[in-house]
mmCIF file of N, CA, C and O in Angstrom:
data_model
loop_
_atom_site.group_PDB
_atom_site.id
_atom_site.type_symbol
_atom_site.label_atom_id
_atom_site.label_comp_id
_atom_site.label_asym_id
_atom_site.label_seq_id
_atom_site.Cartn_x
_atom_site.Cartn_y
_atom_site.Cartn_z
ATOM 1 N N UNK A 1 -1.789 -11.358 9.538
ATOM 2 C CA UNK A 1 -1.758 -10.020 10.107
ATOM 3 C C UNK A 1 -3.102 -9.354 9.872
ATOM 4 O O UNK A 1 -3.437 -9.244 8.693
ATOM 5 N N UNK A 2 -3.799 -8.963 10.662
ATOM 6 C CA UNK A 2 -4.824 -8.111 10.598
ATOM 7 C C UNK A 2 -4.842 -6.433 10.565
ATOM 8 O O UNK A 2 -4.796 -5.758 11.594
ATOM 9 N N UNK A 3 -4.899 -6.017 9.559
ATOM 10 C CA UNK A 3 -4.846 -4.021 9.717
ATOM 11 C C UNK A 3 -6.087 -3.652 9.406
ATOM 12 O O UNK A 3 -6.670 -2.752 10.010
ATOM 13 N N UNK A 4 -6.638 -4.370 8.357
ATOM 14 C CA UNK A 4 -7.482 -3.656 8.125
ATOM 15 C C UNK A 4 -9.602 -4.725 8.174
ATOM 16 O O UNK A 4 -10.583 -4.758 7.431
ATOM 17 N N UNK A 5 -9.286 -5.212 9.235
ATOM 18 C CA UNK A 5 -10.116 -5.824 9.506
ATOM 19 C C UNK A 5 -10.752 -7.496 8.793
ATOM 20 O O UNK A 5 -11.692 -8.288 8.869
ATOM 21 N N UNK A 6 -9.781 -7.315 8.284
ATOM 22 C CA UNK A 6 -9.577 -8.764 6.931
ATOM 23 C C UNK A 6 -8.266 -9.110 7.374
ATOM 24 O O UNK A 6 -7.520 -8.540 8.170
ATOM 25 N N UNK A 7 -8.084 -10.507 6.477
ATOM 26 C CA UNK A 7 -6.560 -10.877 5.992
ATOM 27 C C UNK A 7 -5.571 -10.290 5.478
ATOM 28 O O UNK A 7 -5.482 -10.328 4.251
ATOM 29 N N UNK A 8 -4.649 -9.652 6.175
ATOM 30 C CA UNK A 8 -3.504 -8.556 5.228
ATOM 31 C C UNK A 8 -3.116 -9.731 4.569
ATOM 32 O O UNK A 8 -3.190 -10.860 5.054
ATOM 33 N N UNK A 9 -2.613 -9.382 3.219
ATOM 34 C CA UNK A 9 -1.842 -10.008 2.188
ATOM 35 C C UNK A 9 -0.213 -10.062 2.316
ATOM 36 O O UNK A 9 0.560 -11.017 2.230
ATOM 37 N N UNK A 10 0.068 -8.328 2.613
ATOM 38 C CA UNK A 10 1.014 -7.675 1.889
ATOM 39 C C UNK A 10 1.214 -6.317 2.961
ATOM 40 O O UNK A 10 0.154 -5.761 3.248
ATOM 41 N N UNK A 11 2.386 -5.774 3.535
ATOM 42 C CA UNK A 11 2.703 -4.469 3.857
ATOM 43 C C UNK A 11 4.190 -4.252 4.277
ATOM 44 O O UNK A 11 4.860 -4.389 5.301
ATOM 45 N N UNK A 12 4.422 -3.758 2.709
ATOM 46 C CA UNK A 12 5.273 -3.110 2.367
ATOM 47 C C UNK A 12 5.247 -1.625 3.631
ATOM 48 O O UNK A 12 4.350 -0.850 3.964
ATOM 49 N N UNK A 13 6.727 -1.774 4.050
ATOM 50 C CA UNK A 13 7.031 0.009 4.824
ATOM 51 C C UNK A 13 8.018 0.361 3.821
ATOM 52 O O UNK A 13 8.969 -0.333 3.460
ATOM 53 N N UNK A 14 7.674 1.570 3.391
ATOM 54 C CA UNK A 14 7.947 2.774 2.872
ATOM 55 C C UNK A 14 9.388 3.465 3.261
ATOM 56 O O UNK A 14 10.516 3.528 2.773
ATOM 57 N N UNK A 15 8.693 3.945 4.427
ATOM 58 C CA UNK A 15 9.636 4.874 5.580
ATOM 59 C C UNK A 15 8.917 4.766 6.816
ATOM 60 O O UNK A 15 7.767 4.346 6.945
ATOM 61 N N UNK A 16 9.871 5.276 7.926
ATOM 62 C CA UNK A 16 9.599 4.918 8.695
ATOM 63 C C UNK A 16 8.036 5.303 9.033
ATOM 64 O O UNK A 16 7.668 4.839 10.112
ATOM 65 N N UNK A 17 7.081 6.036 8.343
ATOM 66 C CA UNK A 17 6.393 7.047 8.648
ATOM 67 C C UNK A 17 4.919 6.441 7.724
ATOM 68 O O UNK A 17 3.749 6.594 8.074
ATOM 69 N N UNK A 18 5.517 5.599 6.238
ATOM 70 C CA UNK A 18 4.291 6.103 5.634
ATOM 71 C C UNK A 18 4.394 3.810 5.265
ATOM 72 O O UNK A 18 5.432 3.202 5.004
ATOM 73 N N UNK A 19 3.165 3.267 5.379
ATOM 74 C CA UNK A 19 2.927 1.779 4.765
ATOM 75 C C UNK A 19 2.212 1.441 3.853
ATOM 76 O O UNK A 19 1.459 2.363 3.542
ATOM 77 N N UNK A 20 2.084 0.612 3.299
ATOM 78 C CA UNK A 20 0.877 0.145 2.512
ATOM 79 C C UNK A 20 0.581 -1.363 3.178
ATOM 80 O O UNK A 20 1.348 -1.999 3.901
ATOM 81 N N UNK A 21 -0.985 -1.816 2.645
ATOM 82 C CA UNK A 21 -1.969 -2.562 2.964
ATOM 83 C C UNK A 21 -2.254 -3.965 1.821
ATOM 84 O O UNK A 21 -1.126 -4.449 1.918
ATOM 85 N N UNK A 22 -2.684 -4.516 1.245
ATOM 86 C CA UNK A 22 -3.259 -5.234 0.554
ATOM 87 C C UNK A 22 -3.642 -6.511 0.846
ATOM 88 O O UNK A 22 -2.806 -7.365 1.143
ATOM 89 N N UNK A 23 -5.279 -6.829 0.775
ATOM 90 C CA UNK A 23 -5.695 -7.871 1.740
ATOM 91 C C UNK A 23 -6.959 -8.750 1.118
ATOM 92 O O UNK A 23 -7.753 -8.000 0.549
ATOM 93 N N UNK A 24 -7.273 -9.873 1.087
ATOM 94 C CA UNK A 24 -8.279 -10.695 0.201
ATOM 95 C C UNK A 24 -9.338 -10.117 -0.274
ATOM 96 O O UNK A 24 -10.016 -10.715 -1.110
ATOM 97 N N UNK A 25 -9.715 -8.743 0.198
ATOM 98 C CA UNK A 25 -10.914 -8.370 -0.002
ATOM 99 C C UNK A 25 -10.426 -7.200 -1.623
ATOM 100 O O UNK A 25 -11.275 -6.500 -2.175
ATOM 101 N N UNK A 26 -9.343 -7.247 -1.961
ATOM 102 C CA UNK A 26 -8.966 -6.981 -3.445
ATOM 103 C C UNK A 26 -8.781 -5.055 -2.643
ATOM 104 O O UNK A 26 -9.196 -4.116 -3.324
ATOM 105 N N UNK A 27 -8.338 -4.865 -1.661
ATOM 106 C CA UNK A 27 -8.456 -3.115 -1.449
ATOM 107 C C UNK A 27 -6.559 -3.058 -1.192
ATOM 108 O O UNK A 27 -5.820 -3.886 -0.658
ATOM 109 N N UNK A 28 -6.296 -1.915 -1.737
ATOM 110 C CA UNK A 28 -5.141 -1.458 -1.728
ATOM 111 C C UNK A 28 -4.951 -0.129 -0.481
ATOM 112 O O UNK A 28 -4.652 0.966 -0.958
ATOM 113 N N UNK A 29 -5.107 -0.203 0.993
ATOM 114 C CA UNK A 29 -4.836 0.704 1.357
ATOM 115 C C UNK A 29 -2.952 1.631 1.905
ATOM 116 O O UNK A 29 -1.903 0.989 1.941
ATOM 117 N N UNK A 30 -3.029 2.793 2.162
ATOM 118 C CA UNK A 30 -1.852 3.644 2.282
ATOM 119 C C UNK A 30 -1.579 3.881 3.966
ATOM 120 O O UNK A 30 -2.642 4.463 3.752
ATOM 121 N N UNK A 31 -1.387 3.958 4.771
ATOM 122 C CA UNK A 31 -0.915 4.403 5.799
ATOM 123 C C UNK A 31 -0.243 5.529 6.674
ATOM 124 O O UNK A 31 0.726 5.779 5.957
ATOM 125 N N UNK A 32 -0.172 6.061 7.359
ATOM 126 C CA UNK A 32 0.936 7.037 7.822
ATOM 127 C C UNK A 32 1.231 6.326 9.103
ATOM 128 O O UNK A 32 0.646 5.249 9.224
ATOM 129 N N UNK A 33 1.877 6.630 9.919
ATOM 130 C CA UNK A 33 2.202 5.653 10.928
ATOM 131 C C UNK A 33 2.771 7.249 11.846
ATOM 132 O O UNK A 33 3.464 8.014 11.176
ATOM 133 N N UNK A 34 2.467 7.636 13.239
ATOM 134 C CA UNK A 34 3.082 8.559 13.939
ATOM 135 C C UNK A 34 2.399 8.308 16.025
ATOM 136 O O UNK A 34 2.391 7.407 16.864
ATOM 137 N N UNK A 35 2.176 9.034 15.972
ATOM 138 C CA UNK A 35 2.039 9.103 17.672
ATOM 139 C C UNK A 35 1.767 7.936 17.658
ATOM 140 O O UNK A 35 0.554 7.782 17.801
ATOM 141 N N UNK A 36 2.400 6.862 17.538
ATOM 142 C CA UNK A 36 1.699 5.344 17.712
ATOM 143 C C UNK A 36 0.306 5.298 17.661
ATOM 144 O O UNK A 36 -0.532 5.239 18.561
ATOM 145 N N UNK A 37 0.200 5.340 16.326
ATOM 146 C CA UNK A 37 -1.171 5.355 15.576
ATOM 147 C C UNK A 37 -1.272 4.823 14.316
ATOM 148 O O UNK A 37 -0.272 4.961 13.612
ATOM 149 N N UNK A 38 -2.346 4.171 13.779
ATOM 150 C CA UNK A 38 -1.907 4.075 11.928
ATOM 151 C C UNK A 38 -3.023 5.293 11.653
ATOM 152 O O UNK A 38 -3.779 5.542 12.591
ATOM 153 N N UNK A 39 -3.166 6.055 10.432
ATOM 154 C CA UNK A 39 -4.010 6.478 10.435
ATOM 155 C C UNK A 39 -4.039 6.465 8.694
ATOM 156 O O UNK A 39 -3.101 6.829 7.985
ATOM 157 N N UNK A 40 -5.585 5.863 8.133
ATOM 158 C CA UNK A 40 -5.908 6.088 6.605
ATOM 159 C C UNK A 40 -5.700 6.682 6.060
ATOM 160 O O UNK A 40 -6.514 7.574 6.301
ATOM 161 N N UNK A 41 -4.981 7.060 5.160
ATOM 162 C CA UNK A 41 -4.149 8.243 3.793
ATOM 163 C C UNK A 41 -5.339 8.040 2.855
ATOM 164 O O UNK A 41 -6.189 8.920 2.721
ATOM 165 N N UNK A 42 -5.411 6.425 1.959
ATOM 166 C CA UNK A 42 -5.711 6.639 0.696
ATOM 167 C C UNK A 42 -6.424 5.143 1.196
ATOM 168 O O UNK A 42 -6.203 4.476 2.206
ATOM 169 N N UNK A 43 -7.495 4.880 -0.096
ATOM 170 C CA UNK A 43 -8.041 3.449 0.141
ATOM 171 C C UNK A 43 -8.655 3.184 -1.518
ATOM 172 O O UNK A 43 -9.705 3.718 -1.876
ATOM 173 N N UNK A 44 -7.833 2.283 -2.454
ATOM 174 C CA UNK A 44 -8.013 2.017 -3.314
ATOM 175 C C UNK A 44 -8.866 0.833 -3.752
ATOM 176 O O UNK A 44 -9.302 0.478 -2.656
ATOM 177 N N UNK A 45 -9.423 -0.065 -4.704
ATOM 178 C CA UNK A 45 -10.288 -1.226 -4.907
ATOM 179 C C UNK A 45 -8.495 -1.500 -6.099
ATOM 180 O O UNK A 45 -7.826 -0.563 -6.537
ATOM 181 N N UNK A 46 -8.210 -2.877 -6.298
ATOM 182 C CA UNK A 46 -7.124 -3.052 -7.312
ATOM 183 C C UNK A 46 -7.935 -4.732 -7.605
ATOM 184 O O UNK A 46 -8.526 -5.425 -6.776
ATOM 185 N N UNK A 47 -7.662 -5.035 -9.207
ATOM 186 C CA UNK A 47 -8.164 -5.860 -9.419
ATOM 187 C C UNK A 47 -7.817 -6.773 -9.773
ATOM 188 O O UNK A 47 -8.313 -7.218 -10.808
ATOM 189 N N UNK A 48 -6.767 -7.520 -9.066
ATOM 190 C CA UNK A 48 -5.951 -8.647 -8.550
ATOM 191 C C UNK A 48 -6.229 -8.842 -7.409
ATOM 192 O O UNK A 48 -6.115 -8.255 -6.333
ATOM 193 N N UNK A 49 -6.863 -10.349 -8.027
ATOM 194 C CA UNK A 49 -7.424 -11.293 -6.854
ATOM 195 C C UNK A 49 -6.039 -12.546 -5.917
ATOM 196 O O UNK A 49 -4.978 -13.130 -6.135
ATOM 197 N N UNK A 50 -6.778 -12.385 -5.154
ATOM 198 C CA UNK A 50 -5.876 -13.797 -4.562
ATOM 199 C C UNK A 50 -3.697 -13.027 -4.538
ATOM 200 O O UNK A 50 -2.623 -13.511 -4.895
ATOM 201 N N UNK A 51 -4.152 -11.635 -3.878
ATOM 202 C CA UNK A 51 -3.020 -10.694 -3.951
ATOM 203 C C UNK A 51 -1.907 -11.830 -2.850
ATOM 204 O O UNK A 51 -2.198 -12.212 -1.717
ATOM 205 N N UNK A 52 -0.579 -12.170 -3.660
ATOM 206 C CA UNK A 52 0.505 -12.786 -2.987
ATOM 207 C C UNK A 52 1.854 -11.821 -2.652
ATOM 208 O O UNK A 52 2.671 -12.252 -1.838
ATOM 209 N N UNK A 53 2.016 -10.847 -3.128
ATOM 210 C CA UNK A 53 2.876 -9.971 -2.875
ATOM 211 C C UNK A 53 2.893 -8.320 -3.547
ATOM 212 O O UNK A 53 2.402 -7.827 -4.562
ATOM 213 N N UNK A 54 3.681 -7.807 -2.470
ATOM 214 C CA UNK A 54 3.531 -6.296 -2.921
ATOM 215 C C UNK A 54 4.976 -5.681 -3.211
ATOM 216 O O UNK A 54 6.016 -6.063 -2.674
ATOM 217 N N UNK A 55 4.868 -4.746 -4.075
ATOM 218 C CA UNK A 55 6.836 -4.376 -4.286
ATOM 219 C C UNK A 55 6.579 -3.057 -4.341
ATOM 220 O O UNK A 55 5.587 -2.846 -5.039
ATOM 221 N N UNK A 56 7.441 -1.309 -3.544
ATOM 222 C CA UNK A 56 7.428 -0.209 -3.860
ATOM 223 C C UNK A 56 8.968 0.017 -4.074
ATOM 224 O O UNK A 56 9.976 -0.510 -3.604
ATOM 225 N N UNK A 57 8.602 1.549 -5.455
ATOM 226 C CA UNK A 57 9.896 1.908 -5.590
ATOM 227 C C UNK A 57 9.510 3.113 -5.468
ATOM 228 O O UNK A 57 8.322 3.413 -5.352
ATOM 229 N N UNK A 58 10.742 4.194 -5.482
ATOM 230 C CA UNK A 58 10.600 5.783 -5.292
ATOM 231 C C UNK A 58 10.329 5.997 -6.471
ATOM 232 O O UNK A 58 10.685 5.106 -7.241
ATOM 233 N N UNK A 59 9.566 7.299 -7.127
ATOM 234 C CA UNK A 59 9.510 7.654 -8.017
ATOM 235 C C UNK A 59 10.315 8.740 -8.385
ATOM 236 O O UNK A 59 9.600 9.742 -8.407
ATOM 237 N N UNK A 60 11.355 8.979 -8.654
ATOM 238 C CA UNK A 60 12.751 9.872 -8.692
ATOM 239 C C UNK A 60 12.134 11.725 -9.119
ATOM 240 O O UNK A 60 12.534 12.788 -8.643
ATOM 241 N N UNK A 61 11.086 11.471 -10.145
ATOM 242 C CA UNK A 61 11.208 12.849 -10.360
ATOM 243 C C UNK A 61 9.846 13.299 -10.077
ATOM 244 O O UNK A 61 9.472 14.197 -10.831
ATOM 245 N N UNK A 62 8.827 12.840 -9.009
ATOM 246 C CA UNK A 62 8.109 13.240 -8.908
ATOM 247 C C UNK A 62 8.029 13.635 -7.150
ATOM 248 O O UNK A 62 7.326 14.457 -6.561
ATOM 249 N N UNK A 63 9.087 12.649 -6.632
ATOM 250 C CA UNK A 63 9.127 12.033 -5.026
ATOM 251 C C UNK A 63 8.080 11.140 -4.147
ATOM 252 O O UNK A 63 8.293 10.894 -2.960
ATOM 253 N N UNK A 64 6.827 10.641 -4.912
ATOM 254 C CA UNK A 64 6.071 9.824 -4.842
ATOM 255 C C UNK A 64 6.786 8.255 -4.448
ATOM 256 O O UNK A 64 7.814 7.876 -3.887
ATOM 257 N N UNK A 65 5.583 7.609 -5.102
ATOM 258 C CA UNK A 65 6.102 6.031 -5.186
ATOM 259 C C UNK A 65 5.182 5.548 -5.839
ATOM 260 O O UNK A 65 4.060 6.042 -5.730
ATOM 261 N N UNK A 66 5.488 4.103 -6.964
ATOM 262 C CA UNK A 66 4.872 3.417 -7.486
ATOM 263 C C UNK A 66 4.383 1.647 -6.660
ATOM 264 O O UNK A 66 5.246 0.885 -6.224
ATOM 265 N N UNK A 67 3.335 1.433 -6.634
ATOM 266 C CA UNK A 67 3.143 0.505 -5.387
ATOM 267 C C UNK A 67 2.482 -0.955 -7.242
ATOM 268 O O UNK A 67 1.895 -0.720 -8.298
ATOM 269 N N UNK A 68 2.966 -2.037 -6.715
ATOM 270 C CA UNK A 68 2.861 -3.444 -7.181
ATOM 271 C C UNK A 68 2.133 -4.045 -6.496
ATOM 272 O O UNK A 68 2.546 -4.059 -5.336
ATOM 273 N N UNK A 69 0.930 -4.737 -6.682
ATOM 274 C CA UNK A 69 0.423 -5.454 -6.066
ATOM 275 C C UNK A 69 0.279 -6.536 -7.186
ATOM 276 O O UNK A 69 -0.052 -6.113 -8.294
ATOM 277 N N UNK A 70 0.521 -8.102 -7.013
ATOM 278 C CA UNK A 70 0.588 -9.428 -7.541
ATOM 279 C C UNK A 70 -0.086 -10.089 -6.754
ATOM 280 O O UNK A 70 -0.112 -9.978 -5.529
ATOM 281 N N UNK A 71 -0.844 -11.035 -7.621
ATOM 282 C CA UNK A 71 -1.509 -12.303 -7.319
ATOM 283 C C UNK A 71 -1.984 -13.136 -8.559
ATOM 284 O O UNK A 71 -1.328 -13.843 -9.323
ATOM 285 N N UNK A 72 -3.284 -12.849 -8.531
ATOM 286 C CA UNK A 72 -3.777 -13.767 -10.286
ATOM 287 C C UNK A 72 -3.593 -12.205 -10.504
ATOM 288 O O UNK A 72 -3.882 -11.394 -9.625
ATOM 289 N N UNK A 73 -3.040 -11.815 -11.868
ATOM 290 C CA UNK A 73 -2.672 -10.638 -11.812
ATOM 291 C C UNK A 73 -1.961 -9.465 -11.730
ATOM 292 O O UNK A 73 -2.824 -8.978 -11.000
ATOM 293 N N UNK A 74 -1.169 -8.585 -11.824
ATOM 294 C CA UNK A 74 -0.335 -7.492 -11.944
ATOM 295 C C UNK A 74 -1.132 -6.109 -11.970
ATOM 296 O O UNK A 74 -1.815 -5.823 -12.953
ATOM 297 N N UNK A 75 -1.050 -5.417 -11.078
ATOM 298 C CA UNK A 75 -1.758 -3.534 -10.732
ATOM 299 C C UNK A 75 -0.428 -2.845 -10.541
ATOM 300 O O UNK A 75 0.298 -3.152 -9.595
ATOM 301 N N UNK A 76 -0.157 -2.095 -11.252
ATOM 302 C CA UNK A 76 0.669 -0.745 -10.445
ATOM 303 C C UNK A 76 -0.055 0.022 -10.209
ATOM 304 O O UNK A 76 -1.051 0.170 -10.916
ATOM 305 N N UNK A 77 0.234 0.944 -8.908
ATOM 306 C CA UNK A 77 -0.385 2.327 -8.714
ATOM 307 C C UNK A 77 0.705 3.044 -8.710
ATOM 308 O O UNK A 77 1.850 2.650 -8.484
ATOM 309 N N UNK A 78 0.230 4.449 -9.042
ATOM 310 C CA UNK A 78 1.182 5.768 -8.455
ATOM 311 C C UNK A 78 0.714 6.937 -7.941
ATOM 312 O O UNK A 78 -0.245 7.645 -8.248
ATOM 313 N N UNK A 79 1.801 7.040 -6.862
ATOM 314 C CA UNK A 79 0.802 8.063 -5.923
ATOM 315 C C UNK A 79 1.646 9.214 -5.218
ATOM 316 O O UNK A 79 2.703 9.138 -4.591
ATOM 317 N N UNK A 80 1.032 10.044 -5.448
ATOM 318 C CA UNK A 80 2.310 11.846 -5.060
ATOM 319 C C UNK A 80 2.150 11.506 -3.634
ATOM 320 O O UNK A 80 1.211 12.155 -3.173
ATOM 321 N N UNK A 81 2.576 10.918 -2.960
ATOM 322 C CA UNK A 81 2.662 11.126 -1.682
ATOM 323 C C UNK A 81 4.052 11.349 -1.424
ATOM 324 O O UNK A 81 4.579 10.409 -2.019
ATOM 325 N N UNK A 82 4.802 11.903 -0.992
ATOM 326 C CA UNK A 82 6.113 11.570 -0.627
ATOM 327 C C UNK A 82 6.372 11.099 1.301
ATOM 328 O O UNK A 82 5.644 10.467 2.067
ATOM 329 N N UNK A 83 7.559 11.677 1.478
ATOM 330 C CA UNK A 83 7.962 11.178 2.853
ATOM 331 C C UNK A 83 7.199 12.047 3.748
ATOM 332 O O UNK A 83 7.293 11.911 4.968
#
């Protein structure tokens, strides 16, 4: 899959509205998804190489989400974005 001009790894949907990215070049990007468009939220560097999978959960008391990215490696992020 190509999103972000590289090899996507990984993209996890959220909701219907918001995705994430993760792709050989070690970058963690965020998404919004609307008028049939993607458009860049957030664009992180994470330092897990050779990224094989991604896992999100809600973050209950903040309404965010915590994003997993795996490969050689383990990153969590967390990020106030909500829906």
């Amino acid at each position: 899959t190509i999103v972000t001009g590289v090899q996507t790894c990984a993209l996890p949907i959220f909701t219907p509205t918001l995705l994430a990215s993760s792709s050989v070049d070690q970058r963690l990007n965020l998404y919004s998804l609307g008028d049939n468009k993607l458009t860049l939220i957030d664009s992180v560097l994470t330092s897990v190489a050779d990224c094989s999978a991604m896992d999100v959960a809600r973050e209950e008391q903040s309404g965010g989400w915590r994003i997993a990215v795996v490969g050689i490696g383990l990153e969590v992020f967390t990020t106030a974005i909500a829906d």
